[in-house]
Every structure is written in C-alpha cells, then in structure tokens.
Coordinates of C-alpha atoms in Angstrom, one line a residue:
M1 CA -4.1 54.4 19.0
K2 CA -1.4 57.1 19.6
E3 CA 1.1 54.3 20.6
L4 CA 1.0 53.1 17.2
L5 CA 2.4 56.4 15.8
S6 CA 5.8 55.4 16.9
L7 CA 5.7 52.7 14.0
N8 CA 5.7 55.4 11.4
K9 CA 9.4 55.5 11.2
Y10 CA 9.4 51.9 10.1
I11 CA 6.5 52.5 7.8
F12 CA 8.2 55.3 6.1
K13 CA 11.4 53.1 5.7
Y14 CA 9.3 50.9 3.5
K15 CA 7.1 53.5 2.1
Y16 CA 7.7 52.5 -1.6
R17 CA 6.8 48.9 -0.9
L18 CA 3.7 50.0 0.7
I19 CA 2.7 52.3 -2.0
L20 CA 3.2 49.6 -4.6
G21 CA 1.1 47.4 -2.5
F22 CA -1.7 50.1 -2.4
I23 CA -1.4 50.3 -6.2
F24 CA -1.9 46.5 -6.4
I25 CA -5.0 46.8 -4.1
F26 CA -6.5 49.4 -6.5
L27 CA -5.9 47.4 -9.6
S28 CA -7.2 44.2 -7.9
N29 CA -10.6 45.8 -6.9
L30 CA -10.9 47.7 -10.1
F31 CA -10.8 44.5 -12.1
T32 CA -13.2 42.8 -9.5
V33 CA -15.7 45.5 -9.9
I34 CA -15.4 45.5 -13.7
A35 CA -16.1 41.9 -13.7
A36 CA -19.3 42.2 -11.8
K37 CA -20.4 44.9 -14.2
Y38 CA -19.9 42.5 -17.1
V39 CA -22.0 39.9 -15.2
G40 CA -24.8 42.5 -15.2
K41 CA -24.3 43.0 -18.9
A42 CA -24.3 39.3 -19.5
I43 CA -27.7 38.8 -17.8
N44 CA -29.2 41.6 -19.8
F45 CA -27.8 40.3 -22.9
I46 CA -29.3 36.7 -22.0
S47 CA -32.6 38.2 -21.0
I48 CA -32.9 40.1 -24.4
A49 CA -31.6 37.1 -26.2
I50 CA -34.3 34.8 -24.5
T51 CA -37.0 37.3 -25.1
N52 CA -36.0 37.8 -28.8
Y53 CA -35.8 34.0 -29.3
K54 CA -39.3 33.5 -27.8
N55 CA -40.6 36.1 -30.2
S56 CA -38.6 34.4 -32.9
A57 CA -37.1 37.7 -33.8
V58 CA -33.8 36.3 -34.5
N59 CA -31.9 32.9 -34.3
F60 CA -30.4 32.3 -31.1
E61 CA -27.2 31.1 -32.7
E62 CA -26.2 34.5 -33.6
Y63 CA -25.7 35.4 -29.9
K64 CA -23.3 32.7 -29.3
S65 CA -20.2 34.5 -30.1
Q66 CA -21.1 37.5 -28.0
L67 CA -22.0 35.1 -25.1
I68 CA -18.7 33.4 -25.3
N69 CA -16.9 36.9 -25.3
Y70 CA -18.9 37.8 -22.0
G71 CA -18.0 34.5 -20.5
L72 CA -14.2 35.0 -21.3
I73 CA -14.3 38.4 -19.8
I74 CA -16.1 37.3 -16.8
V75 CA -13.6 34.5 -16.2
G76 CA -10.5 36.4 -17.2
L77 CA -11.0 39.6 -15.2
P78 CA -11.1 37.8 -11.7
L79 CA -8.1 36.0 -12.8
I80 CA -6.3 39.2 -13.3
S81 CA -7.8 40.5 -10.2
G82 CA -6.3 37.5 -8.3
F83 CA -2.8 38.0 -9.8
F84 CA -2.8 41.7 -8.4
R85 CA -4.2 40.4 -5.1
Y86 CA -1.2 38.0 -4.9
L87 CA 1.2 40.9 -5.7
M88 CA -0.7 42.9 -2.9
R89 CA 0.1 40.3 -0.4
Q90 CA 3.6 39.8 -1.6
T91 CA 4.2 43.5 -1.0
I92 CA 2.4 44.5 2.2
I93 CA 2.6 41.2 4.1
V94 CA 6.2 40.9 3.3
T95 CA 6.8 44.5 4.3
S96 CA 5.0 43.7 7.6
R97 CA 7.6 40.8 8.1
L98 CA 10.5 43.3 7.3
I99 CA 9.2 45.7 10.0
E100 CA 8.8 42.8 12.4
F101 CA 12.5 41.9 11.7
D102 CA 13.5 45.6 12.3
L103 CA 11.5 45.9 15.6
R104 CA 12.9 42.6 16.9
N105 CA 16.3 43.8 16.3
D106 CA 15.6 47.2 18.0
I107 CA 14.2 45.5 21.0
Y108 CA 17.0 43.1 21.3
S109 CA 19.6 46.0 20.8
Q110 CA 17.7 47.7 23.8
Y111 CA 18.1 44.7 25.9
Q112 CA 21.8 44.7 25.3
K113 CA 21.9 48.5 26.4
L114 CA 19.9 48.4 29.7
S115 CA 21.4 48.1 32.9
I116 CA 21.7 45.2 35.4
S117 CA 19.3 47.0 37.6
F118 CA 16.7 46.9 35.0
Y119 CA 16.7 43.1 34.7
K120 CA 16.5 42.8 38.5
K121 CA 13.3 44.8 38.6
N122 CA 11.6 43.0 35.7
K123 CA 10.9 39.4 35.2
V124 CA 12.3 37.4 32.3
G125 CA 8.8 35.9 31.2
D126 CA 7.5 39.5 30.9
L127 CA 10.5 40.7 28.8
M128 CA 10.3 37.5 26.6
N129 CA 6.5 38.1 26.1
R130 CA 7.4 41.6 24.7
I131 CA 9.6 40.2 22.1
T132 CA 7.2 37.4 21.0
E133 CA 3.6 37.9 21.7
D134 CA 3.5 41.6 21.5
I135 CA 5.6 41.9 18.3
L136 CA 3.2 39.3 16.8
N137 CA 0.3 41.6 17.5
V138 CA 2.1 44.7 16.1
R139 CA 2.9 42.7 13.0
M140 CA -0.8 41.5 12.5
Y141 CA -1.6 45.3 12.5
L142 CA 1.2 46.2 10.0
G143 CA 0.3 43.4 7.6
P144 CA -3.4 42.3 7.7
G145 CA -4.6 45.4 9.6
I146 CA -3.2 48.0 7.1
M147 CA -4.0 45.8 4.1
Y148 CA -7.5 45.1 4.8
V149 CA -8.4 48.8 5.8
V150 CA -6.9 50.1 2.7
D151 CA -8.7 47.2 0.7
L152 CA -12.0 48.2 2.1
V153 CA -11.5 51.8 1.4
V154 CA -10.4 51.4 -2.1
L155 CA -13.1 48.7 -2.9
F156 CA -15.8 50.7 -1.3
G157 CA -14.9 53.8 -3.2
I158 CA -14.8 52.0 -6.5
T159 CA -18.0 50.1 -5.9
F160 CA -19.8 53.0 -4.4
F161 CA -18.9 55.0 -7.7
Q162 CA -20.0 52.2 -9.9
M163 CA -23.3 51.7 -7.9
L164 CA -24.3 55.4 -8.1
S165 CA -23.7 55.2 -11.9
E166 CA -26.0 52.5 -12.2
S167 CA -28.9 53.4 -9.6
K168 CA -28.8 56.2 -7.1
N169 CA -32.0 55.1 -5.4
L170 CA -30.9 51.4 -5.2
T171 CA -27.5 52.4 -3.8
L172 CA -29.0 54.4 -1.0
F173 CA -31.2 51.3 0.1
A174 CA -28.4 48.8 -0.4
L175 CA -25.9 50.8 1.8
I176 CA -28.4 51.9 4.5
P177 CA -27.3 49.1 7.0
L178 CA -23.5 49.7 6.6
P179 CA -23.3 52.8 8.7
F180 CA -25.0 51.1 11.6
L181 CA -22.6 48.4 11.4
S182 CA -19.8 50.8 11.6
I183 CA -21.3 52.4 14.8
L184 CA -21.6 49.0 16.4
I185 CA -18.0 48.2 15.7
F186 CA -16.6 51.2 17.4
A187 CA -18.9 50.8 20.1
V188 CA -17.5 47.4 20.9
S189 CA -13.9 48.1 20.2
G190 CA -13.3 50.0 23.5
R191 CA -14.4 46.9 25.4
I192 CA -12.1 44.6 23.2
N193 CA -9.3 47.0 24.1
K194 CA -9.7 46.7 27.6
R195 CA -10.3 43.0 27.7
S196 CA -7.2 42.5 25.3
K197 CA -5.1 44.3 27.6
K198 CA -6.2 42.1 30.7
V199 CA -5.4 38.8 28.5
Q200 CA -1.9 40.2 27.8
E201 CA -1.1 41.0 31.3
V202 CA -2.4 37.6 32.6
Q203 CA -0.3 36.1 29.7
S204 CA 2.9 37.9 30.9
E205 CA 2.3 36.6 34.3
I206 CA 2.0 32.9 33.2
S207 CA 5.3 33.4 31.1
S208 CA 7.1 34.8 34.2
Y209 CA 5.8 32.0 36.4
V210 CA 6.7 29.2 33.8
Q211 CA 10.1 30.8 33.6
D212 CA 10.7 30.7 37.2
I213 CA 9.6 27.0 37.4
F214 CA 11.8 25.8 34.6
S215 CA 14.8 27.6 36.3
G216 CA 14.2 26.1 39.7
I217 CA 12.9 22.9 38.7
R218 CA 15.4 20.9 40.5
I219 CA 14.5 22.7 43.9
I220 CA 11.0 21.9 43.1
K221 CA 11.6 18.0 42.7
S222 CA 14.1 18.1 45.7
F223 CA 11.2 19.5 48.0
S224 CA 8.6 17.4 46.0
N225 CA 6.4 20.3 45.4
E226 CA 5.2 19.4 41.9
A227 CA 1.5 18.9 42.9
I228 CA 1.5 22.5 44.5
I229 CA 3.3 23.9 41.5
K230 CA 0.8 22.1 39.1
E231 CA -2.2 23.4 41.1
E232 CA -0.7 27.1 41.1
Y233 CA -0.2 26.8 37.4
I234 CA -3.7 25.5 36.7
N235 CA -5.1 28.5 38.7
K236 CA -3.2 30.9 36.6
S237 CA -4.3 29.0 33.5
E238 CA -8.0 29.3 34.7
K239 CA -7.4 33.1 35.0
Y240 CA -6.1 33.3 31.7
K241 CA -8.8 31.2 30.2
E242 CA -11.5 33.3 32.0
K243 CA -10.1 36.7 30.8
S244 CA -9.7 35.1 27.1
M245 CA -13.3 33.8 27.1
H246 CA -14.6 37.3 28.0
L247 CA -12.6 38.6 25.0
V248 CA -13.7 35.9 22.5
K249 CA -17.4 36.4 23.5
T250 CA -17.0 40.2 22.9
E251 CA -15.4 39.6 19.6
A252 CA -18.0 37.0 18.6
V253 CA -20.7 39.6 18.6
F254 CA -19.1 41.1 15.5
F255 CA -19.8 38.3 13.0
P256 CA -23.4 37.8 13.7
L257 CA -24.0 41.5 13.5
M258 CA -22.2 41.5 9.9
I259 CA -24.3 38.5 8.8
L260 CA -27.4 40.3 9.8
T261 CA -26.4 43.5 8.1
V262 CA -25.5 41.7 4.8
G263 CA -28.8 39.7 4.9
L264 CA -30.7 43.1 5.5
S265 CA -28.8 44.6 2.5
H266 CA -29.7 41.7 0.2
T267 CA -33.3 41.9 1.3
L268 CA -33.4 45.6 0.4
I269 CA -31.7 45.0 -2.8
L270 CA -34.3 42.3 -3.8
F271 CA -37.4 44.2 -2.6
M272 CA -36.4 47.8 -3.9
G273 CA -34.7 46.5 -7.0
G274 CA -37.9 44.6 -7.9
Y275 CA -40.0 47.8 -7.1
F276 CA -37.7 50.1 -9.3
Y277 CA -37.7 47.7 -12.1
F278 CA -41.3 47.3 -12.3
N279 CA -42.0 51.1 -12.1
G280 CA -39.3 51.7 -14.7
T281 CA -36.6 53.4 -12.6
I282 CA -34.2 50.5 -13.4
N283 CA -34.4 49.4 -17.0
N284 CA -32.4 46.2 -16.8
I285 CA -32.7 43.2 -14.7
G286 CA -29.0 42.7 -14.7
T287 CA -28.5 45.9 -12.6
I288 CA -30.1 44.1 -9.7
A289 CA -27.8 41.1 -10.1
Q290 CA -24.8 43.6 -10.1
F291 CA -26.0 45.1 -6.9
F292 CA -26.1 41.6 -5.3
L293 CA -22.5 41.1 -6.5
Y294 CA -21.3 44.6 -5.2
I295 CA -22.8 44.0 -1.8
N296 CA -21.2 40.4 -1.7
M297 CA -18.0 42.1 -2.6
L298 CA -18.1 44.3 0.4
I299 CA -19.2 41.3 2.8
W300 CA -15.5 40.3 3.5
P301 CA -14.0 43.8 3.9
F302 CA -16.7 44.9 6.2
T303 CA -16.6 41.5 8.0
A304 CA -12.7 42.0 8.2
L305 CA -13.5 45.4 9.8
G306 CA -14.5 43.9 13.1
W307 CA -11.5 41.5 13.1
V308 CA -9.3 44.4 12.1
S309 CA -10.6 46.6 14.8
S310 CA -9.6 43.8 17.3
I311 CA -6.1 43.7 15.7
V312 CA -5.6 47.5 15.9
Q313 CA -6.8 47.4 19.6
R314 CA -4.4 44.5 20.4
A315 CA -1.6 46.0 18.6
S316 CA -2.2 49.4 20.3
A317 CA -2.0 47.6 23.8
S318 CA 1.1 45.7 22.6
Q319 CA 3.0 48.6 21.2
K320 CA 2.4 50.8 24.4
R321 CA 4.2 48.0 26.4
I322 CA 6.9 47.9 23.7
N323 CA 7.2 51.7 23.6
E324 CA 7.5 51.6 27.6
F325 CA 10.5 49.3 27.2
L326 CA 12.1 51.0 24.2
L327 CA 11.9 54.4 26.1
E328 CA 13.5 53.0 29.1
E329 CA 16.8 54.8 29.6
P330 CA 19.9 52.6 30.7
E331 CA 21.2 53.8 34.0
I332 CA 24.8 53.1 32.7
K333 CA 25.6 55.1 29.7
N334 CA 28.6 55.3 27.6
L335 CA 29.9 59.0 28.0
N336 CA 32.9 58.6 25.8
L337 CA 32.6 57.3 22.3
E338 CA 36.2 57.4 21.4
N339 CA 38.5 54.2 22.0
S340 CA 40.0 53.9 25.2
V341 CA 43.4 51.8 25.9
I342 CA 43.2 49.9 29.1
E343 CA 46.4 49.0 30.8
G344 CA 44.9 47.7 34.2
K345 CA 45.7 50.0 37.1
I346 CA 42.5 50.2 39.3
E347 CA 41.9 52.7 42.2
F348 CA 39.1 53.2 44.6
K349 CA 38.9 56.5 46.3
N350 CA 36.4 56.5 49.3
V351 CA 33.8 54.8 47.4
S352 CA 30.3 54.2 48.7
F353 CA 27.4 52.5 47.0
T354 CA 23.9 51.6 47.9
Y355 CA 21.6 49.3 46.0
E356 CA 18.5 51.2 44.8
N357 CA 16.2 48.4 44.6
T358 CA 16.8 47.2 48.2
G359 CA 18.3 50.5 49.9
I360 CA 21.1 48.3 51.4
Q361 CA 24.5 50.1 51.6
A362 CA 27.0 47.7 50.3
L363 CA 30.1 49.8 50.4
K364 CA 31.1 52.4 52.8
N365 CA 34.3 54.6 52.0
V366 CA 36.4 51.9 50.3
S367 CA 39.7 52.8 49.2
F368 CA 42.5 50.8 47.6
V369 CA 44.8 50.7 44.7
I370 CA 46.0 47.7 42.4
E371 CA 49.0 48.5 40.2
K372 CA 49.0 47.1 36.6
G373 CA 50.0 43.4 36.3
K374 CA 49.3 42.8 40.3
T375 CA 47.0 40.4 42.0
L376 CA 44.4 41.4 44.6
A377 CA 42.6 38.9 46.7
I378 CA 39.3 40.2 48.6
L379 CA 38.0 38.3 51.5
G380 CA 35.0 38.8 53.8
K381 CA 31.8 37.4 55.1
T382 CA 28.8 36.9 53.0
G383 CA 27.1 40.3 52.2
S384 CA 30.3 42.2 53.2
G385 CA 30.4 43.8 49.5
K386 CA 33.2 41.6 47.7
T387 CA 30.9 41.0 44.5
T388 CA 29.8 44.7 44.6
I389 CA 33.5 45.9 44.1
L390 CA 33.8 43.6 41.0
E391 CA 30.5 44.9 39.6
L392 CA 31.6 48.6 40.1
I393 CA 35.0 47.8 38.4
A394 CA 33.1 46.5 35.4
R395 CA 30.7 49.5 35.7
L396 CA 27.6 47.5 36.0
Y397 CA 26.4 50.2 38.4
D398 CA 27.6 53.7 39.0
I399 CA 28.7 54.6 42.5
D400 CA 27.1 57.0 44.9
E401 CA 30.1 58.7 46.4
G402 CA 33.9 58.8 45.9
E403 CA 35.6 58.0 42.7
I404 CA 36.9 55.0 40.7
L405 CA 39.9 55.3 38.5
I406 CA 41.2 53.1 35.7
D407 CA 44.7 54.0 34.7
D408 CA 44.2 57.2 36.7
K409 CA 41.3 58.3 34.7
P410 CA 37.7 58.5 36.2
I411 CA 35.8 55.3 35.2
K412 CA 33.1 57.3 33.5
E413 CA 35.6 58.8 31.1
I414 CA 36.6 55.4 29.8
N415 CA 34.9 54.0 26.8
L416 CA 32.3 51.6 28.3
S417 CA 32.7 48.9 25.6
D418 CA 36.5 48.9 25.8
L419 CA 36.2 48.7 29.5
R420 CA 34.2 45.6 29.4
N421 CA 36.3 44.2 26.7
S422 CA 39.4 44.5 28.7
I423 CA 37.9 42.4 31.6
G424 CA 37.7 38.5 31.7
F425 CA 34.9 37.8 34.3
V426 CA 34.2 34.6 36.1
P427 CA 31.1 35.4 37.9
Q428 CA 29.8 33.9 41.1
E429 CA 27.0 32.1 39.3
N430 CA 28.8 29.8 36.8
F431 CA 26.1 30.5 33.9
L432 CA 26.7 28.3 30.9
F433 CA 24.8 28.4 27.6
S434 CA 22.8 25.4 26.3
D435 CA 25.4 24.7 23.7
S436 CA 28.7 22.7 23.1
I437 CA 31.4 22.8 25.7
Q438 CA 33.7 24.2 23.0
N439 CA 31.3 27.0 22.2
N440 CA 30.9 27.9 25.9
I441 CA 34.7 28.4 26.1
S442 CA 35.1 30.2 23.1
F443 CA 32.4 32.6 24.0
G444 CA 35.1 34.6 25.6
K445 CA 36.9 34.9 22.1
F446 CA 34.6 34.1 19.2
N447 CA 37.4 33.6 16.7
S448 CA 39.3 31.1 18.8
T449 CA 40.4 27.8 17.2
K450 CA 39.9 24.4 18.5
E451 CA 43.6 24.1 19.6
E452 CA 43.2 27.5 21.6
V453 CA 40.1 26.0 23.4
I454 CA 41.8 22.8 24.3
G455 CA 45.0 24.6 25.5
I456 CA 43.1 27.0 27.6
A457 CA 40.9 24.1 29.1
K458 CA 44.2 22.3 30.2
K459 CA 45.2 25.5 32.1
A460 CA 41.8 25.5 33.8
S461 CA 42.3 21.7 34.7
I462 CA 39.1 20.7 32.7
D463 CA 40.5 19.1 29.7
D464 CA 40.9 15.8 31.6
N465 CA 37.2 15.7 32.2
I466 CA 36.1 16.8 28.8
V467 CA 37.9 14.1 26.9
R468 CA 36.2 11.5 28.9
F469 CA 32.7 12.5 27.4
K470 CA 31.5 10.8 24.6
D471 CA 31.5 13.8 22.3
Q472 CA 34.5 15.4 24.1
Y473 CA 34.4 19.1 23.3
D474 CA 31.4 18.8 21.0
T475 CA 29.3 17.6 24.1
L476 CA 26.0 19.4 24.4
I477 CA 25.4 20.7 27.9
G478 CA 22.0 21.2 29.3
E479 CA 20.4 24.6 30.0
R480 CA 22.6 26.6 32.6
G481 CA 24.9 23.5 32.5
V482 CA 22.7 21.2 34.4
T483 CA 24.4 18.2 33.1
L484 CA 27.8 19.1 34.7
S485 CA 29.0 19.2 38.1
G486 CA 29.5 22.4 40.1
G487 CA 33.4 22.1 39.7
Q488 CA 33.2 21.3 36.0
K489 CA 30.9 24.4 35.4
Q490 CA 33.4 26.6 37.4
R491 CA 36.4 25.4 35.4
I492 CA 34.7 26.0 32.1
S493 CA 33.7 29.4 33.3
I494 CA 37.4 30.0 34.2
A495 CA 38.6 28.8 30.7
R496 CA 36.1 31.1 29.1
A497 CA 37.5 34.2 31.0
M498 CA 41.1 33.1 30.5
I499 CA 40.8 32.5 26.6
K500 CA 39.7 36.2 26.3
E501 CA 43.3 37.3 27.2
S502 CA 42.1 40.4 28.7
E503 CA 44.2 43.1 30.8
I504 CA 42.0 42.5 33.8
L505 CA 40.9 39.1 35.3
I506 CA 38.2 38.9 37.9
F507 CA 37.4 35.6 39.7
D508 CA 34.3 36.0 41.8
D509 CA 34.6 33.0 44.3
S510 CA 35.2 30.8 41.3
L511 CA 37.0 28.1 42.9
S512 CA 34.6 27.3 45.8
A513 CA 33.3 24.1 44.4
L514 CA 36.8 22.6 43.7
D515 CA 38.7 20.3 46.0
T516 CA 42.0 21.5 47.3
E517 CA 44.2 19.8 44.9
T518 CA 42.4 21.0 41.7
E519 CA 42.4 24.4 43.4
E520 CA 46.1 24.4 43.9
K521 CA 46.6 23.2 40.4
I522 CA 44.6 26.0 38.8
L523 CA 46.2 28.5 41.1
S524 CA 49.6 27.6 39.9
E525 CA 48.5 27.8 36.3
L526 CA 46.9 31.3 36.9
I527 CA 50.3 32.6 38.6
S528 CA 52.0 32.1 35.1
F529 CA 48.9 33.0 33.0
T530 CA 48.1 36.2 34.9
K531 CA 51.8 37.5 34.8
N532 CA 51.5 41.3 33.6
K533 CA 47.6 40.9 34.0
T534 CA 45.8 42.7 36.8
T535 CA 43.9 40.0 38.6
I536 CA 41.3 40.2 41.4
I537 CA 40.2 37.0 43.3
V538 CA 37.2 37.0 45.7
T539 CA 37.3 34.0 47.9
H540 CA 36.6 32.7 51.2
R541 CA 39.7 30.4 51.2
I542 CA 43.1 31.6 52.5
S543 CA 44.7 29.1 50.1
S544 CA 43.5 31.1 47.1
A545 CA 44.6 34.4 48.5
K546 CA 47.9 33.8 50.3
N547 CA 50.1 34.1 47.2
T548 CA 48.6 37.3 45.8
D549 CA 50.3 40.7 46.0
F550 CA 47.6 42.3 48.1
I551 CA 44.8 41.3 50.2
L552 CA 41.6 43.2 51.1
V553 CA 39.3 42.1 54.0
L554 CA 35.8 43.5 54.2
E555 CA 33.2 43.5 56.8
N556 CA 29.9 45.2 56.5
G557 CA 31.0 47.1 53.3
K558 CA 34.1 48.6 55.1
V559 CA 37.8 47.7 54.8
I560 CA 39.1 46.3 58.1
E561 CA 42.4 44.9 57.0
T562 CA 44.8 45.3 54.2
G563 CA 48.2 43.9 53.3
N564 CA 49.9 40.7 51.9
H565 CA 49.5 37.3 53.5
D566 CA 52.7 37.6 55.9
I567 CA 51.6 41.1 57.1
L568 CA 47.9 40.2 57.8
I569 CA 49.2 36.9 59.7
N570 CA 51.4 39.1 62.0
K571 CA 48.5 41.4 62.7
K572 CA 46.8 38.5 64.6
S573 CA 43.3 39.7 63.9
Y574 CA 40.4 38.7 61.6
Y575 CA 42.5 37.2 58.8
L576 CA 44.6 35.3 61.2
D577 CA 41.4 33.7 62.9
I578 CA 40.2 32.8 59.2
Y579 CA 43.7 31.3 58.5
N580 CA 43.7 29.2 61.9
K581 CA 40.2 28.0 61.5
Q582 CA 40.7 26.7 57.9
L583 CA 43.9 25.2 58.9
S584 CA 42.3 23.2 61.7
E585 CA 39.5 22.1 59.3
K586 CA 42.2 20.8 56.9
K587 CA 44.0 18.8 59.5
I588 CA 40.6 17.2 60.7
H589 CA 39.7 16.5 57.0
N590 CA 43.2 14.8 56.3

C-alpha cells in the first residue's frame, strides 16, 4: 500500500475536482436514503389507510392526494440521486483519466531521460507493459477504487445514522454479518496481492517474448522455426493462464461470501423485525421495509469492497513497478543547463572505456584531434571500438579514464541537449519508423518543407528510387523499414542526418550496403555538403576513407595507425594490407 503514496502529488493537483466529486457522492447517497425513508412512510400510510378503510372510519378517496405525493417523492428523489451520481462519475472518473494522462507523460519523459545502458539491460516488452497494463491498474484504483470506497463510507454513515434513528435493536442485528465480511475480505486480500504480482510478472515475460518474435520474424521464417516458436508461446500462455486462474479462483470467493452475508442480514431483519413489531418495540411495519431497503443499498458498496480490494492490491503491485522505473537515475546527466554553442572541434585524450554490462574494455588510451570542418575516417576490424568512439562523442556513455573535449571544453561541461542537437548521426543499424518516407527524412528537421526533403534525398542518391514508388515520398514503409532494401534504408538514414544541417556529422558504417558506384556518388555529394562541418566516417572500405583529412586505424580498442591516405600507404602496414586486399577484390569483381 505504501507504493500508492507516490500518487498523492497527482491527487493533490486535482484535489478540488475530487472534493467536488465527494460532495456529489454525499448528495447522491443522502437523497437515496431519504427516498428509502419515504418508502417506509408510504407503507405505514397505506397500512393505516387500509385499516381505516376496513373499519369504515374514513373514505379511502381522501387518502389519494397524500398517496400521490408519496409516489412523486419516491420517484423524484432517486432521479435527483441519479443526477448527482452522474456528476460524481464525471468528476472522479474524469479526474482518474487526467491523472492517467499525467502519469503516462511522466513515464514517457523518464523514457527519454534514461541512458542507453538502461535499455540494454531491460526488455522492451516489460517497459511497454509499465506504460500500458500497469498504468491501467493504477487508473482503476484512482477512479473506481477511490470512488467506491468513499461511496461506501458515506452511504454507510448516512444509512447507519438513519437506521439508529429508526431502531437501535434492529440496526444491531441487521449489521452483525458485515464485520465478518470485512474480516474475510482482508484475509483474502493478501493472497490476491501475491497472485496478482505473479500474473503481472508472467504477462511482462509474454510481452517481451512477443516483442522479440515480431522483431525477428524474418529470421524465424528463414530458419522455418515457426512451430518451435508457436509451441514456446503456447507454453508461456499456459503458464499465464494457470497464474490467472489461481487469481480468479481467489477473487471468486468474495462474491458468494457477500451474497451469503446479505442473505443472512435479510433473514435477521425479517425474523427480528417481526419479533420487535409484535412485542411493540417497533410500532410501524414500514420500518421493517426501510431496513430491507437500507441493507439492499449497502449490498453493492460491500460487494464492490471485494472488487476494490483486488483493484488496490493490483494497483499497489503496478505502482511499485512504476516507482522503481521512475526512481531510476539516468547515468548520463546534463550538468550544464545553460546553452552551449558547438563549433565542431573534437579531441580525445587517453580515453579508455569499458562496457559495464559485459565488462569488455572497448577503448584503451585512445587519443586524436579533429579540427572544426575536417573529416575523419575510422577503420578497424569488427569489435575494435569504432562505434564506441562515436557513442562517446554523442555522450551516450561517460568514459572511465581520460578526457573528451568539444571545442576545447570537457564534454561534461557542454549542455547535453545542445551537444546532441549539433550532431547528425547515421547509426550502424538503419532504423526507420513505420511512417512515410518524407516523415522519416524530415525527422532530422521537423519543420522541413517538401522541397527540402526532395533536395536532400537527391544528395543522398535516393530520390531516383523514391519517385518510382506509387506514392513516392508519401509511401508508407513497414516497421523498421522492412519494405525497403538495405541500401535504400541506408540512404534514407543518410538523408535524415544531412537534413539536420548540424555542425558534426557521424556516419557509422552507413555505406556498407551500397554498390561502389552509388557509394562514390554519395561521397562526392558529401564532400561539398560537409564543407565547414566536422565529419566522422566509420567504414571498412578504403574507398570511403581515402579522401578524408585524417584516418584512424583501430585494433582491439587501441590506435595502431594515424595519418591521411598517402601517409598510411607509405607506411606499408595494416592500412596498406587492407588497401591491397580490397583492390584485388575489386579487380576480380570487375
């Protein structure tokens, strides 16, 4: 339950709405109880009228006017009560939706703040479950949970006061079963909490598994493993069903207990009410009818109590998961909130870095300088640390040792948002959104025009492909760009980075899926486009590196060669070996 205390800030934000809702709850229940009181009066009136009519004391016609008044009151008061109940839901339930909206925004904002390392340690399905299923459980607590608890307390208070004013003795017997019901509810609630937690854990596991399956569906079909995957999914679903059935069976105990309790209350009212009436303790037969109505009015709130108890337990388990996430501190923090102007000079001084999750040291005492407006190429075998350098420049991670300077300032002293806004990044994995081609390109610059998008697509040598599509730039691509070829995805990713017009451009092996002719065409465009921009190109191809101002060759996280193309060729070492090997492959291919 203590986990739900973190919601108090949201509740306080909408306190006036909730207070108004509580007032409507009071008014609704007040008119309901008054209506029951008039039912008792009407029954007493009818009883007296019938007795007098039989005794020929008066003409029954004289009672018609009063009987009609009672009828109008009995019909009118529930209508007024229903109107206030409508207002009650419009305030409290709507408030729960507003809090849900705020909570979703806070969680989404936290998603944006957390570092890359967090996403490497957590599954996407589990993260999605927190912003969907967990928030739904919390909203049910904030809406129906709070509303029905307050409704029960207010209705019970008004009804109890009215019952006491009618008959203290009958009130005692009518309410005897209710404390036992409360004890049973709290006895079962602990078991509900445990089983609800297990259901949520299995549900997150299924969500993560399905996310992986959808992401890797092409691999699954390529290996013809559909049957194995289906069997595994069925096993997980069976586990979820088993846990859910345990929870449902536990929850199912509540309702029979409540029906039994209400039936017992009715029996006691009938028996003891008749007894008190005959011995003169109760003077009016209508009082017994009122007590039946009072108990019936308490049926739903007390019935809902078991349901609300389940809601609270689920919400508590969900909010605990949400709190754990919201309290997660991003490893990369913006230490400078003032604006920073980025020009583009980058310097590494004896930088070393080890990935925390794997313990692999990716860089070892790496040092180099890129002046503003110059171009750097980074070559090396897979796992040599090329991508790590790029991630450190964007400050996706913080280094272990050494120093990274941007325009001669320590990178931590640069405003993080300004730093990343100054970088146009083409990642190794050419991720595209399930959206139109135009929107994917303009993602780098949200206010870009159609003409700007077309112009930059031509520079990225993708315009010729796009105009052949039926809907051209409005063509919707599949999730992660599955409807495009590898080369098309790379060129759209390049266009997305170029349209940003940032001071620093980073290409992480982004020409690997292109043929030599297209590569050369894009490189020639980049030469003019990247003028006065600091550009870093990670590549395996000498053709992409030979025209750059400076080349860095890595091996096992260490810098083994530096210089431009001509200098490295004359050194007759690793770079020359790569050059000769690729030159031979090109001749064979031709």
